[in-house]
Coordinates of C-alpha atoms and ligand atoms in Angstrom, one line a residue:
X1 CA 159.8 44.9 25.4
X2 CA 157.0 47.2 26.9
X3 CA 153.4 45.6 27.5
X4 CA 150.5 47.3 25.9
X5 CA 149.3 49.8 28.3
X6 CA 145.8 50.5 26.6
X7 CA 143.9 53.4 25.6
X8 CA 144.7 56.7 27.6
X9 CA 142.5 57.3 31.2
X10 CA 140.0 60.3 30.1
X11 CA 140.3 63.6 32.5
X12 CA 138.8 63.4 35.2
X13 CA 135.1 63.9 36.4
X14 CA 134.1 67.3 36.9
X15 CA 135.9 69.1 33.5
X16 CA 133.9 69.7 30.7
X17 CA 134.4 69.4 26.5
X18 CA 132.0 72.2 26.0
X19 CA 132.7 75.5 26.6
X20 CA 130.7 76.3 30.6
X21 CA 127.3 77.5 30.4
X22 CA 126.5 75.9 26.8
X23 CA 123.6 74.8 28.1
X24 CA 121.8 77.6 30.2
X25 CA 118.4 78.0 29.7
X26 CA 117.9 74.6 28.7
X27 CA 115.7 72.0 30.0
X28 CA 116.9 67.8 29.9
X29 CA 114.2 65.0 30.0
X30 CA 116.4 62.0 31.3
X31 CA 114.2 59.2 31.6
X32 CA 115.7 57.0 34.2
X33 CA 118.3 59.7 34.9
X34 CA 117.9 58.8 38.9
X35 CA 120.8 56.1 38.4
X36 CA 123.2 55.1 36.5
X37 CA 124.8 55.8 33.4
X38 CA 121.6 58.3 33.0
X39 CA 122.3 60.2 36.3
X40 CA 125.8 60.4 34.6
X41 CA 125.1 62.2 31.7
X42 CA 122.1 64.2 33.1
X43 CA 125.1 65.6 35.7
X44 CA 127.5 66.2 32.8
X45 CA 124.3 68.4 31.3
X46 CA 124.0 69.9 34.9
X47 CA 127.3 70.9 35.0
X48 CA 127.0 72.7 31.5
X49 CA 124.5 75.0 33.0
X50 CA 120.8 72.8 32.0
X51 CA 117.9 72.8 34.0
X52 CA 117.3 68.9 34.6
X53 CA 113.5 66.7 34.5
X54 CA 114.8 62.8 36.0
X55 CA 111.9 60.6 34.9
X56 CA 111.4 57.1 36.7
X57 CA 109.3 54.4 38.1
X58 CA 111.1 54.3 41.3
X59 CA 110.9 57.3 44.0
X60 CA 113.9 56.6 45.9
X61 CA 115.9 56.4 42.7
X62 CA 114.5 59.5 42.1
X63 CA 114.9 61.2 45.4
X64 CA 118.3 60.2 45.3
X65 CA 119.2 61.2 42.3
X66 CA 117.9 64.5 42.6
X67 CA 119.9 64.8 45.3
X68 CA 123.1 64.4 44.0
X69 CA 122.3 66.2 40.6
X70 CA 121.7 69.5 42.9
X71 CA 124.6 69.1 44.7
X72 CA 126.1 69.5 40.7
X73 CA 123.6 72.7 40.6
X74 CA 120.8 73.6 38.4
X75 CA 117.4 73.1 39.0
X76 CA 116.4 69.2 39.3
X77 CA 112.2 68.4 38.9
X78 CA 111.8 64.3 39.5
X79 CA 108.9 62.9 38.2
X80 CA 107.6 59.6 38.8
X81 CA 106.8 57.9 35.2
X82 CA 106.5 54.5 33.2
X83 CA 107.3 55.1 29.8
X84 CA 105.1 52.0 29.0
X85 CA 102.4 54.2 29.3
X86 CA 101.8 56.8 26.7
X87 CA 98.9 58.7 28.8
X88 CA 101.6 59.0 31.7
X89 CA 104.5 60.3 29.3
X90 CA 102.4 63.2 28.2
X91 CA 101.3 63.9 31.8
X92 CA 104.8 63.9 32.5
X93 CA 106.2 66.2 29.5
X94 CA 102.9 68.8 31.0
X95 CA 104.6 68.6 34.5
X96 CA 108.2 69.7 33.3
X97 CA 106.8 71.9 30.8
X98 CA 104.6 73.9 34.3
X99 CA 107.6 73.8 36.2
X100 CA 110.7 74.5 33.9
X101 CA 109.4 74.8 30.5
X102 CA 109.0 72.1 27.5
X103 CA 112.2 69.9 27.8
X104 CA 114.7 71.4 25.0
X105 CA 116.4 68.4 25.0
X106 CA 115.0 64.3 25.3
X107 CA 117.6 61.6 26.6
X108 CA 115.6 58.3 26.2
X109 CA 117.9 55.8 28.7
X110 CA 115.3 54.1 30.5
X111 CA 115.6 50.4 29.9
X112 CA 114.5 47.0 31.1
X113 CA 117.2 44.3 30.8
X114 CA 118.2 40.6 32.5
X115 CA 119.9 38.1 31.3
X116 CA 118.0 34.6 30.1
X117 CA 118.9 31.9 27.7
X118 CA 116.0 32.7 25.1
X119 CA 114.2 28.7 25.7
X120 CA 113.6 30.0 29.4
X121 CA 112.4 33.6 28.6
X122 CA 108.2 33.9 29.4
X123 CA 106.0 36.2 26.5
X124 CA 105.7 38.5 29.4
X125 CA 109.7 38.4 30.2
X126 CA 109.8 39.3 26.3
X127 CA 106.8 41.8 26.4
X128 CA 108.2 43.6 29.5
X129 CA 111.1 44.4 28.3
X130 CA 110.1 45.1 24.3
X131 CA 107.6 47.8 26.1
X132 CA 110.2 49.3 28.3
X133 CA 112.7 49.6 26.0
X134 CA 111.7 49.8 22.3
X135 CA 108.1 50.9 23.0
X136 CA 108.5 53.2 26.1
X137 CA 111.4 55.1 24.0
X138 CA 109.3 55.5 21.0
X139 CA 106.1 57.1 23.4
X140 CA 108.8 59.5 25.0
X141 CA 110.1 60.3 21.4
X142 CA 106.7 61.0 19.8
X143 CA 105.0 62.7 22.7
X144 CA 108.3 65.0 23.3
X145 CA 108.5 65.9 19.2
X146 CA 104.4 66.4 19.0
X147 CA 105.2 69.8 21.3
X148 CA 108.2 70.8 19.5
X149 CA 106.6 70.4 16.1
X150 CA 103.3 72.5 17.5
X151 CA 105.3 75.2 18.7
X152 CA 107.8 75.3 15.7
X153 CA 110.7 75.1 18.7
X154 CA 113.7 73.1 17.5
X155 CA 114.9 69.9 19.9
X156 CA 116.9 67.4 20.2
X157 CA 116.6 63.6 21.1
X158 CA 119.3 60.9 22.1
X159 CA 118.4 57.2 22.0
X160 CA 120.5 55.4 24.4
X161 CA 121.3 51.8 22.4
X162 CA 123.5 49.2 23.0
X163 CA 126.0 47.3 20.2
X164 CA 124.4 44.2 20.4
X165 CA 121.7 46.3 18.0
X166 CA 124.0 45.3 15.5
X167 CA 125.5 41.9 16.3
X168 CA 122.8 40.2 18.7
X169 CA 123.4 39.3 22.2
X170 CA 123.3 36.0 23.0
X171 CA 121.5 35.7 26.8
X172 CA 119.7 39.3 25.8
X173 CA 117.3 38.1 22.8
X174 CA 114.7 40.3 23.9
X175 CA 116.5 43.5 24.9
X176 CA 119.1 42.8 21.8
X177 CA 116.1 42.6 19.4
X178 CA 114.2 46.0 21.4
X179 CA 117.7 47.8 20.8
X180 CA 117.9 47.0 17.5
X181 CA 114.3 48.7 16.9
X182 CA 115.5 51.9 18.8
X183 CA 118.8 51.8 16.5
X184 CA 116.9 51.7 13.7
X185 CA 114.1 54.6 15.1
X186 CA 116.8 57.0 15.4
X187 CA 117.2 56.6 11.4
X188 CA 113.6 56.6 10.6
X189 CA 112.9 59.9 12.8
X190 CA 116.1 61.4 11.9
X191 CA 114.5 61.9 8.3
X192 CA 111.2 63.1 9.4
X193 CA 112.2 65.2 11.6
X194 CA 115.4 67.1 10.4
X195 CA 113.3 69.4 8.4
X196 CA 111.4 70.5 11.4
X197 CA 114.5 71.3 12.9
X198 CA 114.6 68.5 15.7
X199 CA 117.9 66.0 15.7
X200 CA 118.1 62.7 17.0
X201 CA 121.3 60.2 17.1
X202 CA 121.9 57.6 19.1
X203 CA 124.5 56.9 22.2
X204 CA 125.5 53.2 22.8
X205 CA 127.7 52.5 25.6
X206 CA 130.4 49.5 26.3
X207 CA 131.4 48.3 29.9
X208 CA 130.9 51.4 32.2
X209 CA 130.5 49.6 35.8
X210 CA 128.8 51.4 38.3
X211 CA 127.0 50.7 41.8
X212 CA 123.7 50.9 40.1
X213 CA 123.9 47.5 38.1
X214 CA 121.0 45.2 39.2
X215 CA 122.2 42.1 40.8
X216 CA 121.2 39.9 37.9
X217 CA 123.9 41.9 35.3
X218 CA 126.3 42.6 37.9
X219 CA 126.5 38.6 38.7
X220 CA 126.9 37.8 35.4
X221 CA 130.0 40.3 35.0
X222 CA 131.2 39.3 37.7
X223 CA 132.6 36.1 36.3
X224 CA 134.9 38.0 34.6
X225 CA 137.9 38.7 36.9
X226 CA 139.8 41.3 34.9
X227 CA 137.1 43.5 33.8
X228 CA 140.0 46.0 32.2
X229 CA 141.9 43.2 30.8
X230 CA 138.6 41.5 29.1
X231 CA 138.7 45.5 26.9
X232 CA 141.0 45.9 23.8
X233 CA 141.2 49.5 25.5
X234 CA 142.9 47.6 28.6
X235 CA 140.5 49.7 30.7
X236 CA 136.9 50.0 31.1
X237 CA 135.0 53.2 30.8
X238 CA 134.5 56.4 33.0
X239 CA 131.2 57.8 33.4
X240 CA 132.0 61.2 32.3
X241 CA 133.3 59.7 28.8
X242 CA 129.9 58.6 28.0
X243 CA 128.6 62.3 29.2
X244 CA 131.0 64.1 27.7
X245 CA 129.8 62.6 23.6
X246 CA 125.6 63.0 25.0
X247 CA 126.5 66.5 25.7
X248 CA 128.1 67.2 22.8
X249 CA 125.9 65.1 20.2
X250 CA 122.8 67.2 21.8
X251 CA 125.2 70.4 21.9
X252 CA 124.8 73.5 19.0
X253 CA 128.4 72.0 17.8
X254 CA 126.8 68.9 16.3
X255 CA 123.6 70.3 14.7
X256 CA 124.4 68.6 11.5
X257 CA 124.6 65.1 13.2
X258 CA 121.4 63.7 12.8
X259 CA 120.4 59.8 12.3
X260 CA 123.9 58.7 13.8
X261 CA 124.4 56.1 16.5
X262 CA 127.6 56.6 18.3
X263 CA 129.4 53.9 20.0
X264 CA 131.8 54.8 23.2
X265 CA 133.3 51.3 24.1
X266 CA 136.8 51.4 23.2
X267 CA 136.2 49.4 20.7
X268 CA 135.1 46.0 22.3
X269 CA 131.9 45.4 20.4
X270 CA 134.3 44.9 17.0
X271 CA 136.7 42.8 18.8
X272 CA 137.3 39.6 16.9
X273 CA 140.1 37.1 18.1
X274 CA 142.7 35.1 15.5
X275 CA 141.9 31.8 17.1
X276 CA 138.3 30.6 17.7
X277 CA 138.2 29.4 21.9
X278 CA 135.6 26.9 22.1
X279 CA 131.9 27.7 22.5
X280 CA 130.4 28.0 26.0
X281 CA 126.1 28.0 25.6
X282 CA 124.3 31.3 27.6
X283 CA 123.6 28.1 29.8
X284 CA 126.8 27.3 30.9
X285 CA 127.7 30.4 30.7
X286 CA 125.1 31.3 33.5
X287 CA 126.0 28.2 35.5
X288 CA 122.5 27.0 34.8
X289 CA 121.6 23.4 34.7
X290 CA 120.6 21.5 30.6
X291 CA 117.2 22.6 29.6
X292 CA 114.2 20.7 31.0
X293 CA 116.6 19.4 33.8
X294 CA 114.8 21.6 36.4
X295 CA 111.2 20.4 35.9
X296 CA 112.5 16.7 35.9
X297 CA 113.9 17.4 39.5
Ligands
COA301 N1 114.8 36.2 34.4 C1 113.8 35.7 33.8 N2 112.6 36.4 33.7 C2 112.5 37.5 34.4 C3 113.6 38.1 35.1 C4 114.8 37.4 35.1 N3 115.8 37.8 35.8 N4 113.1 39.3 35.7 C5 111.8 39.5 35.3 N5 111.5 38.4 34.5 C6 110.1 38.2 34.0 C7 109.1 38.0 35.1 O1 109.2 36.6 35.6 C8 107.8 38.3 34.3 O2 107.4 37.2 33.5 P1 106.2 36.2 34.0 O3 105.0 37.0 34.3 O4 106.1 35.3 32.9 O5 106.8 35.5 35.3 C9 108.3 39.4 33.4 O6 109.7 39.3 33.2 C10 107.9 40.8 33.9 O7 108.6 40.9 35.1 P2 108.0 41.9 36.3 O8 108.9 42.0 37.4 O9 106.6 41.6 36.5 O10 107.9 43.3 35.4 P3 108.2 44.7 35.9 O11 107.5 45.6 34.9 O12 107.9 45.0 37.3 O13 109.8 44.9 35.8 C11 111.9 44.9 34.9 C12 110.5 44.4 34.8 C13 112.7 44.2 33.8 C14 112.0 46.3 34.5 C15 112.5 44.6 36.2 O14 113.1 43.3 36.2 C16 113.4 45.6 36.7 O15 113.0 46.5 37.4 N6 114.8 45.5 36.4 C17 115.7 46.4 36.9 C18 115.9 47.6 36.0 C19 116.5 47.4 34.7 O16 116.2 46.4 34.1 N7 117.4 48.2 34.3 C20 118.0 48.1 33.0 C21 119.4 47.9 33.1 S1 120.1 47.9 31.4

């Protein structure tokens, strides 16, 4: 009998879905688009003809990614920016806007994430990441629509989420509960904007490893040996999967999708087993010691 063999590999990077050039003329606003998942879809933009803004706290993240986003082509304006601060996100939208013109397009991926059992997590580990994430999305959202509604210029916006919006994720409390807020933005906005003619869905992403993981994420994966095998897919996911559905959800094919979060994971986050493996806590989970244990030395 033949083994299950998973869901198909993807072609590979470098082809586009859209027909070339669908994007010329246009400007992207990827916050934290020097790394990542976010410097994966700002290329997949890039290679569709768009001029692209990287937004970020860090300059060598920036510096690099601009780097390899030219070598895609384009024109590629870093800014240095934390979308904590509303101030500094309208400074930055004036910057892009002297340079390359207002943004036509917003892709709100900057996040703040670690992984903490929820009795060990400070208020400001919880305030950090609710600013950065839920807040800091909601600034870039508001400042970016603000211009587009003045000038009576039609946009659109992609919230990038994750799936434990929906089903909470244990170790994550903080940025589970900020995702869920920017899940449910995307529905609010959708409303009040759609007659102004300015779209916005969301993008959630499963288990797309790349070299730009912090340390704390990438240690927890780690534990598990057979990333592809730990999928229902039998594989994880390829960056240009992930850029290939923000292209086309911000792309004149999907004008009428507005207020939709779309979920590219090969189905993982509704995977439910027959039998019920025993519990392991976050805490053992993260090899740390019982609660309390470390101030008792
Ligand atoms: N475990 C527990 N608490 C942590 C933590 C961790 N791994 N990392 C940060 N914190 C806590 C800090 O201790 C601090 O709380 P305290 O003042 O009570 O000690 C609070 O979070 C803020 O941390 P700080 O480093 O001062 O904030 P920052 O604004 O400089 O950066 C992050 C916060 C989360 C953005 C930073 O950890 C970071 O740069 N992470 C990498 C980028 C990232 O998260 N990418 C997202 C991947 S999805």
């Amino acid at each position: 009998m033949n083994a299950p063999s998973g869901l198909p590999a993807p072609p590979p990077t470098g082809v586009s879905a859209l027909p070339s050039g669908t994007f010329e003329g246009n400007t992207v606003f990827v916050t934290g688009g020097g790394t990542g998942l976010g410097k994966a879809i700002a290329g997949e933009f890039a290679r569709l003809g768009a001029n692209i803004v990287i937004a970020s706290r860090n300059s060598d993240h920036l510096a690099k990614g601009a780097n390899e986003l030219r070598e895609i082509g384009g024109t590629v304006l870093p800014l240095e920016l934390d979308i904590r601060e509303p101030e500094s996100v309208a400074t930055a939208f004036d910057e892009a806007t002297r340079h390359v013109g207002l943004p036509h397009i917003l892709i709100n991926n900057a996040a703040a994430n670690f992984p903490v059992p929820a009795e060990d997590m400070s208020p400001n580990a919880w305030r950090t990441v609710v600013d950065i994430t839920l807040n800091g999305t909601f600034y870039c959202a508001r400042e970016f629509a603000r211009r587009h509604l003045s000038a009576w210029t039609t946009a659109s916006i992609l919230n990038i989420g994750a799936s434990y919006a929906w089903t909470g994720g244990p170790g994550f409390a903080h940025s589970a509960a900020a995702k869920a807020g920017v899940k449910n933005m995307v529905e609010t906005l959708a409303v009040e904007w759609a007659p102004y003619g300015i779209q916005i869905n969301g993008l959630v992403p499963g288990l797309f490893p790349h070299e730009d993981m912090t340390e704390d994420i990438t240690e927890n994966l780690d534990r598990t040996h057979d990333k592809d095998a730990s999928q229902p897919a039998l594989r994880v996911g390829q960056r240009q999967e992930l850029g290939w559905a923000a292209t086309f959800l911000c792309s004149p094919y999907a004008r009428f999708i507005s207020g939709h979060t779309l979920v590219v994971d090969g189905a993982n986050w509704q995977r439910r087993t027959l039998t019920n493996p025993p519990v392991v806590t976050v805490r053992d989970q993260m090899g740390k010691p019982p609660f309390g244990k470390e101030m008792k030395g």
